[in-house]
Short mmCIF file of N, CA and C in Angstrom, two decimals:
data_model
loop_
_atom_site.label_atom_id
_atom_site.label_comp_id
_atom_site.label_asym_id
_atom_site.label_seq_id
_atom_site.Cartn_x
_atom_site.Cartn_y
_atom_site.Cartn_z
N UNK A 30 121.96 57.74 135.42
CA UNK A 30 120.97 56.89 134.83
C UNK A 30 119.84 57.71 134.22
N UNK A 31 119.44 58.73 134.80
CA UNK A 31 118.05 59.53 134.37
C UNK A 31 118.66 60.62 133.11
N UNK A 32 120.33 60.70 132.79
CA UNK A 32 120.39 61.53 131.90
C UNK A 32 120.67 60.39 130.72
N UNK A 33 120.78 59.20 130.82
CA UNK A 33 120.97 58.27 129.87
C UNK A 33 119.25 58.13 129.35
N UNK A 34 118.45 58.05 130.19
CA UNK A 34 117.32 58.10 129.62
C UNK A 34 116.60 59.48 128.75
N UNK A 35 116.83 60.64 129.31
CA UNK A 35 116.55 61.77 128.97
C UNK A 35 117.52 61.69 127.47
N UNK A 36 118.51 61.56 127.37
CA UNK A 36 119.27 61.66 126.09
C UNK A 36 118.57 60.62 124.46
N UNK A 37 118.02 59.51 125.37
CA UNK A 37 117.57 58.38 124.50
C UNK A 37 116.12 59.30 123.84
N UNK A 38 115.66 59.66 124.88
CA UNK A 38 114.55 60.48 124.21
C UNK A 38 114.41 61.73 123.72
N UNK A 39 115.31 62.40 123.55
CA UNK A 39 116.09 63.47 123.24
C UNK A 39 116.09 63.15 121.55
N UNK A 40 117.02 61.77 121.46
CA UNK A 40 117.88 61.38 120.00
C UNK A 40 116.43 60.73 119.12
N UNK A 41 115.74 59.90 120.06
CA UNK A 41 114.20 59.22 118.90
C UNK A 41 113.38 60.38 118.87
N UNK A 42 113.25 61.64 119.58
CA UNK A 42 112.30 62.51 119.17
C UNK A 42 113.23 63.32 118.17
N UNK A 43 114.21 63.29 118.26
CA UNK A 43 114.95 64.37 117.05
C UNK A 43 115.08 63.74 115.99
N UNK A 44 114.99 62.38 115.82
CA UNK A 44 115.17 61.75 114.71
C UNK A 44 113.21 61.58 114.31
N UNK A 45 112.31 61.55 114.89
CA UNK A 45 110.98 61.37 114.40
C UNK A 45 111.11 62.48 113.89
N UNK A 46 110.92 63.65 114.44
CA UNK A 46 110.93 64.93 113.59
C UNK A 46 111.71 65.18 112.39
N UNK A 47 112.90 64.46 112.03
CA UNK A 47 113.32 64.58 111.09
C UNK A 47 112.99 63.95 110.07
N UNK A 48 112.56 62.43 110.25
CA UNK A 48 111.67 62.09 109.34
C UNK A 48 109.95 62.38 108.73
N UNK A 49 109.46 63.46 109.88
CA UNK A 49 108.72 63.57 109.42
C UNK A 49 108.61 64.69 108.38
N UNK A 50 109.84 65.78 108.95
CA UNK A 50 109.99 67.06 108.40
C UNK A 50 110.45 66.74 106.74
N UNK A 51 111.44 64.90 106.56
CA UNK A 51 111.52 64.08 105.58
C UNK A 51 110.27 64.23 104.27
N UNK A 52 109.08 63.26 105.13
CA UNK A 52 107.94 63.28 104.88
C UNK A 52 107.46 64.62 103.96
N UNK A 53 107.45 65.50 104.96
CA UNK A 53 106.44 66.70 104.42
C UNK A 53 107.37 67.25 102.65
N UNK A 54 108.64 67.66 103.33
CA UNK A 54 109.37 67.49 101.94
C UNK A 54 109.22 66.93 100.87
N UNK A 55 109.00 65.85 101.09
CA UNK A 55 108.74 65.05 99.15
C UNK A 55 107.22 65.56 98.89
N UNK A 56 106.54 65.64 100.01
CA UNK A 56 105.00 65.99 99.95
C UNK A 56 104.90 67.19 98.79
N UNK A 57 105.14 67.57 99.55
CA UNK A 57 105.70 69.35 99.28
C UNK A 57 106.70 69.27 97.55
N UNK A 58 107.42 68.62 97.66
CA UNK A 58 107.79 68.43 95.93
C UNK A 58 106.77 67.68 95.12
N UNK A 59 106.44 66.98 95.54
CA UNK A 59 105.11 65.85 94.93
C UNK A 59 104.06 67.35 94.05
N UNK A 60 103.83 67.91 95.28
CA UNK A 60 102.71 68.92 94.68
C UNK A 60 102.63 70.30 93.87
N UNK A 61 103.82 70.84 94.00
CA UNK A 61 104.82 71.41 93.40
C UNK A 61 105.44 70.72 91.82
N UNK A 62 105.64 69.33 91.79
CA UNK A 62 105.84 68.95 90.97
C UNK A 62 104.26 68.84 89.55
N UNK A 63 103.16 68.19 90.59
CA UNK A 63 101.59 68.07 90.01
C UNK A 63 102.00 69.28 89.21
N UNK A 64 101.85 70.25 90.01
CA UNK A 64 100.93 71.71 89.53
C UNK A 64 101.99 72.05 87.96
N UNK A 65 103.11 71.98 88.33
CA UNK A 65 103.50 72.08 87.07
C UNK A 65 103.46 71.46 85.54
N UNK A 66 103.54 70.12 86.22
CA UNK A 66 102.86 69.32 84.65
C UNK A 66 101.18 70.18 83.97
N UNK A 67 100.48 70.19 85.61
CA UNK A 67 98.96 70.45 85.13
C UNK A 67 99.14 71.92 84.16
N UNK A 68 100.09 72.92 84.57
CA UNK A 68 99.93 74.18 83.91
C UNK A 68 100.82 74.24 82.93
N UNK A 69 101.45 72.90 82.43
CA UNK A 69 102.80 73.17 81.83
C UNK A 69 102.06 73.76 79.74
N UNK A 70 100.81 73.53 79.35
CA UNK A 70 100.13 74.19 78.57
C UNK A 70 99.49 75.05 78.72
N UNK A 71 99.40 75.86 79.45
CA UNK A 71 98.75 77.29 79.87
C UNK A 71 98.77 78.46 79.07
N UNK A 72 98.13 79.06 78.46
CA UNK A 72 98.72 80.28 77.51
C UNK A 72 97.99 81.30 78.57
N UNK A 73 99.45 81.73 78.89
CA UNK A 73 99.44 82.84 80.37
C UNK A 73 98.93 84.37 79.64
N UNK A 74 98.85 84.16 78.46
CA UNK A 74 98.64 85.48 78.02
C UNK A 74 96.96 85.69 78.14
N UNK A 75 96.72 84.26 77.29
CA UNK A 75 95.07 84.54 77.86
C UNK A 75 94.37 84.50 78.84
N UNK A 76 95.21 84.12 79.61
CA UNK A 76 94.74 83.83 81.26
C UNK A 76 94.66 85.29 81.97
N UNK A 77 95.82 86.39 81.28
CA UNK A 77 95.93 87.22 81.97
C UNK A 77 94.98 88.35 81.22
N UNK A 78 94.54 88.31 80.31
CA UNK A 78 93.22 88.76 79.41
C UNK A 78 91.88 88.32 79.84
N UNK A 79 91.62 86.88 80.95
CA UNK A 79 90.39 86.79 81.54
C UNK A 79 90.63 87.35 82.39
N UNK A 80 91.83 87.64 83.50
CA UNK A 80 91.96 88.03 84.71
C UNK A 80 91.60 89.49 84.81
N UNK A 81 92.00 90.53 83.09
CA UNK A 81 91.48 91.58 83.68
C UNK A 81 90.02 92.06 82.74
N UNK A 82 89.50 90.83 82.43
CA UNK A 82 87.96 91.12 81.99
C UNK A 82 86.97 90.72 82.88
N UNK A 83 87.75 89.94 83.90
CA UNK A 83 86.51 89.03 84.98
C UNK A 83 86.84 90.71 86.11
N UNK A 84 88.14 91.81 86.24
CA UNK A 84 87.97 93.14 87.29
C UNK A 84 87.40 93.90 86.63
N UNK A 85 87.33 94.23 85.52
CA UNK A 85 86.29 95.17 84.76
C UNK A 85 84.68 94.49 84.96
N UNK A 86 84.68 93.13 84.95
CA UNK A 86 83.32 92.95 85.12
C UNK A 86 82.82 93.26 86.33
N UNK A 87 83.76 92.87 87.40
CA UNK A 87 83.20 93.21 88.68
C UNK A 87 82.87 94.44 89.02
N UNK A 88 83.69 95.70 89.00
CA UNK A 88 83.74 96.54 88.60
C UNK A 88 82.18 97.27 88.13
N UNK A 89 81.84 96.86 87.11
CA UNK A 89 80.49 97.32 86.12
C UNK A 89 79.20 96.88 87.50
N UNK A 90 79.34 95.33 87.99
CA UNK A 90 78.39 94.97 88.61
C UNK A 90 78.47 96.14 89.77
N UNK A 91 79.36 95.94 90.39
CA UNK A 91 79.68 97.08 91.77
C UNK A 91 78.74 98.16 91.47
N UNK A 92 79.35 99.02 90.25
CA UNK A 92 78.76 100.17 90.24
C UNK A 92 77.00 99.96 90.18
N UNK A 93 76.57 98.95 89.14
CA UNK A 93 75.51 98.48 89.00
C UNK A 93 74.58 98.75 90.67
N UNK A 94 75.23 97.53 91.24
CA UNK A 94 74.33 97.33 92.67
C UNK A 94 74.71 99.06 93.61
N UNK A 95 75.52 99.78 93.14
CA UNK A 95 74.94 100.50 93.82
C UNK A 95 74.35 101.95 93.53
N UNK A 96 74.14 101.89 92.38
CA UNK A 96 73.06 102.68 91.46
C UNK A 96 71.71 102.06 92.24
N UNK A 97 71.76 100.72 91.89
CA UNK A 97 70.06 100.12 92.49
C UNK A 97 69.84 100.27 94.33
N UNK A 98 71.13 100.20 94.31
CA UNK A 98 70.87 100.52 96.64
C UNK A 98 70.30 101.92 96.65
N UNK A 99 70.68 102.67 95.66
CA UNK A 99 70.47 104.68 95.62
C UNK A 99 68.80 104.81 95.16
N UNK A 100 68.66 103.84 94.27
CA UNK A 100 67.13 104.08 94.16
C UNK A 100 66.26 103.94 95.03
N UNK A 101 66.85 102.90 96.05
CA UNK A 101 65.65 102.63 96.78
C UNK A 101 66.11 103.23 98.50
N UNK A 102 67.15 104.16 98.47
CA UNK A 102 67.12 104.87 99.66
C UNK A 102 66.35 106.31 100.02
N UNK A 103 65.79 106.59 101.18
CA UNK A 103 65.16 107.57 101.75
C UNK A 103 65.37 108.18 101.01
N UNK A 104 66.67 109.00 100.98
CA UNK A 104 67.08 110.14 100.44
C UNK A 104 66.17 110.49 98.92
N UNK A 105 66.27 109.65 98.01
CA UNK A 105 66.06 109.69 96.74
C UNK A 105 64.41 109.75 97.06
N UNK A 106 63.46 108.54 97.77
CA UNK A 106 62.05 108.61 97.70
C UNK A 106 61.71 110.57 98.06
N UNK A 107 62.77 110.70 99.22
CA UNK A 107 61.75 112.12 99.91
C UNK A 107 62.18 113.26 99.21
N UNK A 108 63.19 113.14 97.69
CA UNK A 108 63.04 113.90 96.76
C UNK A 108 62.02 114.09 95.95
N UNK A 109 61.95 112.89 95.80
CA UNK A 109 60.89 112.65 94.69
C UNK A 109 59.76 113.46 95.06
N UNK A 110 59.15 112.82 96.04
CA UNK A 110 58.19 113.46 96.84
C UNK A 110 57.52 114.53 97.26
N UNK A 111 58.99 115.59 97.39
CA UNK A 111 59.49 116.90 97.68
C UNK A 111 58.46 117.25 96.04
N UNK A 112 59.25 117.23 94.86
CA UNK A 112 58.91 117.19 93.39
C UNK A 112 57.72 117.08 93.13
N UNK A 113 56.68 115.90 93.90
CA UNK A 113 55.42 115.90 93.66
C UNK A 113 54.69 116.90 93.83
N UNK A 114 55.35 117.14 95.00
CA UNK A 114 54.06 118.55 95.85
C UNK A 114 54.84 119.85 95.40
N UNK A 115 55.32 119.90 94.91
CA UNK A 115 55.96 121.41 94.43
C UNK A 115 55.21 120.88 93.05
N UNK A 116 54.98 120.25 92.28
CA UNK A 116 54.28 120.00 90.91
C UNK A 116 52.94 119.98 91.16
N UNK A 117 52.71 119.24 91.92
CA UNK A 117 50.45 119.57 92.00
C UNK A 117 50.34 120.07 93.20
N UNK A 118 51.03 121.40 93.52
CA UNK A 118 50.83 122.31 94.72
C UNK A 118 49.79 123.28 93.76
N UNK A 119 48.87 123.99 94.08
CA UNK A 119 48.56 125.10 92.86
C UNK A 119 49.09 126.29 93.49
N UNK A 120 49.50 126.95 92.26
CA UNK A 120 49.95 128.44 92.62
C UNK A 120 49.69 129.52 93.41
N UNK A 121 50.35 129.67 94.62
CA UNK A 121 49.65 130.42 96.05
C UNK A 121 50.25 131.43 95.73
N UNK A 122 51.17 131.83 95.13
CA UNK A 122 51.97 133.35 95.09
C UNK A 122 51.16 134.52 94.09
N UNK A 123 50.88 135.52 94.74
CA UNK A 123 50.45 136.32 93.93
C UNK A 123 50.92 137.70 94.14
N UNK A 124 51.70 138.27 93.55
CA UNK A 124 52.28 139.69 93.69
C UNK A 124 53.73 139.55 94.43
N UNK A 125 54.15 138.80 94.51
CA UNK A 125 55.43 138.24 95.32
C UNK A 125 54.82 137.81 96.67
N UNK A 126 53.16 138.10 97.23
CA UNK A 126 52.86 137.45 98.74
C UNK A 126 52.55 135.94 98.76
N UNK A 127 52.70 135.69 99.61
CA UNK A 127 51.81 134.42 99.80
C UNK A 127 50.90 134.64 100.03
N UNK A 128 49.69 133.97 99.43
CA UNK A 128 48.11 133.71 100.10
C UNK A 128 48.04 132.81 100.76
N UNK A 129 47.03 132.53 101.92
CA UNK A 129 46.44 131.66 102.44
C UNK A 129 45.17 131.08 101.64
N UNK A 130 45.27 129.64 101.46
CA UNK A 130 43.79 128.94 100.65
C UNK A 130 43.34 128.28 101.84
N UNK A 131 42.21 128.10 102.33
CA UNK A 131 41.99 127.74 102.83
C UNK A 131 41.56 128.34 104.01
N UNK A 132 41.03 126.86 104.97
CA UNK A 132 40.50 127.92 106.54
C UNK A 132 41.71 127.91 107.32
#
């Protein structure tokens, strides 16, 4: 008796799944089917002429942002800096010595 029941539910769960797996199928052609009408005028050539002007653009920006991250890191200010004071340092060398200015 308990394998007559076990079998009954065995056969309606194998048959739900099959209709649903039914289901997803036409789904699945339904949308498959859309996409093709929607692209069926597509000129793939120009599509593939934005595709590689939109990686060259990215590309340009990339390099862009990180030209501008380099300006504004340490490194670059405490050059600069370095540059200032070697430019309005006044000339301490005299005869190849160093002088002392100052106390």
């Amino acid at each position: 008796m308990h394998n007559a029941i076990m079998y009954q539910i065995l056969l309606y769960s194998s048959l739900g799944c099959a209709v649903l797996a039914l289901f997803f199928g036409l789904y699945a052609c339904a949308r498959v089917g859309n996409f093709i009408k929607t692209t069926e005028g597509l000129d793939w050539s120009a599509i593939a002429n934005i595709t590689g002007d939109l990686a060259t653009l990215k590309k340009t920006i990339q390099t862009l942002n990180n030209r501008m991250n380099g300006m504004h890191s340490p490194k670059v200010q405490e050059q600069e800096l370095m540059m200032q004071l070697l430019k309005n340092a006044p000339n301490q060398m005299t005869n190849g010595e160093m002088k002392n200015i100052g106390g």
